[in-house]
Coordinates of C-alpha atoms in Angstrom, one line a residue:
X1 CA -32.5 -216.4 -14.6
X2 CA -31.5 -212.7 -14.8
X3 CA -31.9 -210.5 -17.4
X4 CA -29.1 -210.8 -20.2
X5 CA -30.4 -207.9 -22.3
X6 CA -33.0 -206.6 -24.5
X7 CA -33.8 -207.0 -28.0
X8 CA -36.7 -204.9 -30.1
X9 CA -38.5 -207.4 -32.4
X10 CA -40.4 -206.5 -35.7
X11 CA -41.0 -207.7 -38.9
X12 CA -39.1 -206.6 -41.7
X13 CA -37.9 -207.8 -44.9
X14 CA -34.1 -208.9 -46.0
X15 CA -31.8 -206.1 -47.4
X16 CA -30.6 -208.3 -50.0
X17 CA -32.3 -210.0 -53.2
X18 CA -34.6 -211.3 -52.7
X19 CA -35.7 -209.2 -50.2
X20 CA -38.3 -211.2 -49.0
X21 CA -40.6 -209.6 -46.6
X22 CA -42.0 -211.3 -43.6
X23 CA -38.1 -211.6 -42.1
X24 CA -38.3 -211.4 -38.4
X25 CA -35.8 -208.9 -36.6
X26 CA -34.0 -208.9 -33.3
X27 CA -32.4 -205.6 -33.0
X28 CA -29.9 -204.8 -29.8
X29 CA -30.7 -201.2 -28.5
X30 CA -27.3 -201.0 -27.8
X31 CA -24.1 -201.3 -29.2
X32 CA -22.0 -204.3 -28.6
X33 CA -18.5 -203.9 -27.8
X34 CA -15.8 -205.6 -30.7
X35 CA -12.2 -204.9 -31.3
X36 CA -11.1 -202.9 -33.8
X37 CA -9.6 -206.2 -35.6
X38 CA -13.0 -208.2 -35.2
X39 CA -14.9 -205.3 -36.9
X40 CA -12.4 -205.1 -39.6
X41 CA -12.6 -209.0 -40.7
X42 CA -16.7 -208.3 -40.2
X43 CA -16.2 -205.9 -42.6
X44 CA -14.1 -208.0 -44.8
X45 CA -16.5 -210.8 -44.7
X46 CA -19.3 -208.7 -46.2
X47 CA -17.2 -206.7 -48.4
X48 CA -16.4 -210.1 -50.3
X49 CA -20.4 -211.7 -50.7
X50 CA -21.3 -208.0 -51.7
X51 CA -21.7 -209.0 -55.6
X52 CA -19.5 -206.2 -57.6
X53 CA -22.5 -204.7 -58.9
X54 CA -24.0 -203.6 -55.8
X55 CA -24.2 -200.2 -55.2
X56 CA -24.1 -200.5 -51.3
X57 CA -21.4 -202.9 -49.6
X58 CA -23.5 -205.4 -47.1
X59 CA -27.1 -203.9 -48.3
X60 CA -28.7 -203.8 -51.8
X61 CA -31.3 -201.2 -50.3
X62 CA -31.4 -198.1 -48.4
X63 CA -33.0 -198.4 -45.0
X64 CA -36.9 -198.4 -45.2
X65 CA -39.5 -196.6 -43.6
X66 CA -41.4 -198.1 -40.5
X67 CA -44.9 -197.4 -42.1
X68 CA -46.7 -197.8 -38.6
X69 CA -44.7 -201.3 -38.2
X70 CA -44.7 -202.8 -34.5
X71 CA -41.6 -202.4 -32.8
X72 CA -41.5 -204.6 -29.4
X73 CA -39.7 -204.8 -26.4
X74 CA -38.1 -208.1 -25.6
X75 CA -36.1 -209.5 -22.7
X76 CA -33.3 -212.1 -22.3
X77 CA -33.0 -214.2 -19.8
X78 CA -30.5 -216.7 -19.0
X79 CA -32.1 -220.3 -18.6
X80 CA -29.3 -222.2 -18.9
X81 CA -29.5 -223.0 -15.0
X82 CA -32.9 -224.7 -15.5
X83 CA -31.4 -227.3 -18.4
X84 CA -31.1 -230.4 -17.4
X85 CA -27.8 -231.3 -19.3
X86 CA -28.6 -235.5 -18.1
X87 CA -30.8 -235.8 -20.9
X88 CA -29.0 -237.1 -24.4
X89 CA -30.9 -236.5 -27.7
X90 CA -31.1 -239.6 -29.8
X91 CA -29.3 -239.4 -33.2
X92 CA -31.6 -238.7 -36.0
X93 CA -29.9 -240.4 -39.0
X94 CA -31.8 -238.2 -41.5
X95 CA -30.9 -235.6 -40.2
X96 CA -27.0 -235.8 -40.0
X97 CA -27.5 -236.9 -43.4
X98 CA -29.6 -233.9 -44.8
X99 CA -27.1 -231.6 -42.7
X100 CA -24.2 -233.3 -44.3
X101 CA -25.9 -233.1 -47.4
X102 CA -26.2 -229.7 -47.3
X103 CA -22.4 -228.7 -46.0
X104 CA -21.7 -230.5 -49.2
X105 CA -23.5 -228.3 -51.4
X106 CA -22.8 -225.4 -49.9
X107 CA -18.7 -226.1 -50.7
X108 CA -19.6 -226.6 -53.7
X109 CA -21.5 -223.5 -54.2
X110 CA -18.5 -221.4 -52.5
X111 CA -15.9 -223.2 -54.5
X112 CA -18.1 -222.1 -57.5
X113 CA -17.6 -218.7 -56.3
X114 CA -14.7 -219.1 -55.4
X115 CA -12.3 -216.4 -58.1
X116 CA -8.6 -216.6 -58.3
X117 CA -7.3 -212.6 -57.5
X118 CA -5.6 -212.4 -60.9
X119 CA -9.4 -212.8 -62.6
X120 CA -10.9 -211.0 -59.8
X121 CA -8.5 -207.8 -60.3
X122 CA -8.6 -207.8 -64.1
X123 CA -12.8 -208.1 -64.0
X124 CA -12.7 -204.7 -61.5
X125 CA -9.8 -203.0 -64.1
X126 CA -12.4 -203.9 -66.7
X127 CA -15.5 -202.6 -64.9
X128 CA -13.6 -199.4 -64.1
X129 CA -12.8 -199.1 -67.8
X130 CA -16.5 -199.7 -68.6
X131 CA -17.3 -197.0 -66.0
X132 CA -15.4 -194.5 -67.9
X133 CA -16.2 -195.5 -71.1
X134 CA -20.1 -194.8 -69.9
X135 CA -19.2 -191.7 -68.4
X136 CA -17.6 -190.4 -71.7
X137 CA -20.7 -191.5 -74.0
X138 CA -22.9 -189.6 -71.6
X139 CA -21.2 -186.6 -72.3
X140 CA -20.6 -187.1 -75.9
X141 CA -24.5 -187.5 -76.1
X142 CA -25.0 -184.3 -74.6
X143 CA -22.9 -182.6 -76.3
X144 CA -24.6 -184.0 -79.3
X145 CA -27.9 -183.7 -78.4
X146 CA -27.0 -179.9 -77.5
X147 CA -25.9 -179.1 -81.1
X148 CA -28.9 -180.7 -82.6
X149 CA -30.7 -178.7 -80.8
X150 CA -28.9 -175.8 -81.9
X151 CA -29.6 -177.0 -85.6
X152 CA -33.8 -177.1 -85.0
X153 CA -33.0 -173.5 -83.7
X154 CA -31.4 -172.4 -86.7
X155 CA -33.8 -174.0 -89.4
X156 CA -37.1 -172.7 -87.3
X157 CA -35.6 -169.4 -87.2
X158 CA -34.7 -169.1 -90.7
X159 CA -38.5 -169.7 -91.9

């Protein structure tokens, strides 16, 4: 086959909880080219798993140092030329079943997430409310805390 592209490889962890480490990478040197509309539903698709109280939309983390990690070079080659497509796997019955088993729980699970937009607007209305709430207690603490502090100046002063 001829080369299809390259690919660095090294070991990572995920940028999401758990991140686990251990997670092996395959990282394009270069950028692939995507329409503006593919990009856009990409983004929309990440946007919506992102739970609401992460910070950073598609990661939980910022990006980590290397620490001395490997980074290797790896090659792609086409092999499907050297397949031989005459050959038909035998059906493994556990399988299907453990793969259909698992489609069905993972509807589940995504219906479980699923949030109708009314809910979903009214919880970021009320999580904006809360942010400004927080935002106004800080201040009134300060403020607070400033005068005390005023206070403890007086009464040491005044012996």
């Amino acid at each position: 086959g001829s080369p299809a592209g390259s690919f660095w490889e090294y070991t990572g962890s995920l940028t999401t909880p758990p991140c686990s480490h251990g997670v092996r990478w395959f990282v394009r040197p270069d950028a692939l080219v995507a329409f503006p509309a593919t990009v856009n539903e990409f983004k929309k698709a990440v946007t919506a798993i992102t739970p609401v109280a992460q910070k950073q939309v598609g990661n939980a983390r910022a990006l980590q140092p290397a620490c001395g990690a490997a980074k290797l070079p790896r090659e792609v080659r086409d092999v499907s030329d050297k397949l031989d497509t005459g050959l038909k796997p035998s059906p493994d019955v556990k399988f299907k079943s453990a793969a259909s088993k698992a489609a069905r729980k993972n509807r589940e699970f995504e219906r479980s997430l699923a949030t109708p937009p009314p809910l979903y607007e009214n919880c970021l209305a009320r999580l904006a409310e809360a942010s400004r709430q927080l935002v106004a207690a800080r201040a009134r603490e300060k403020r607070t805390c400033a005068e005390v502090e005023v206070e403890r100046t007086k009464l040491r002063t005044s012996g």
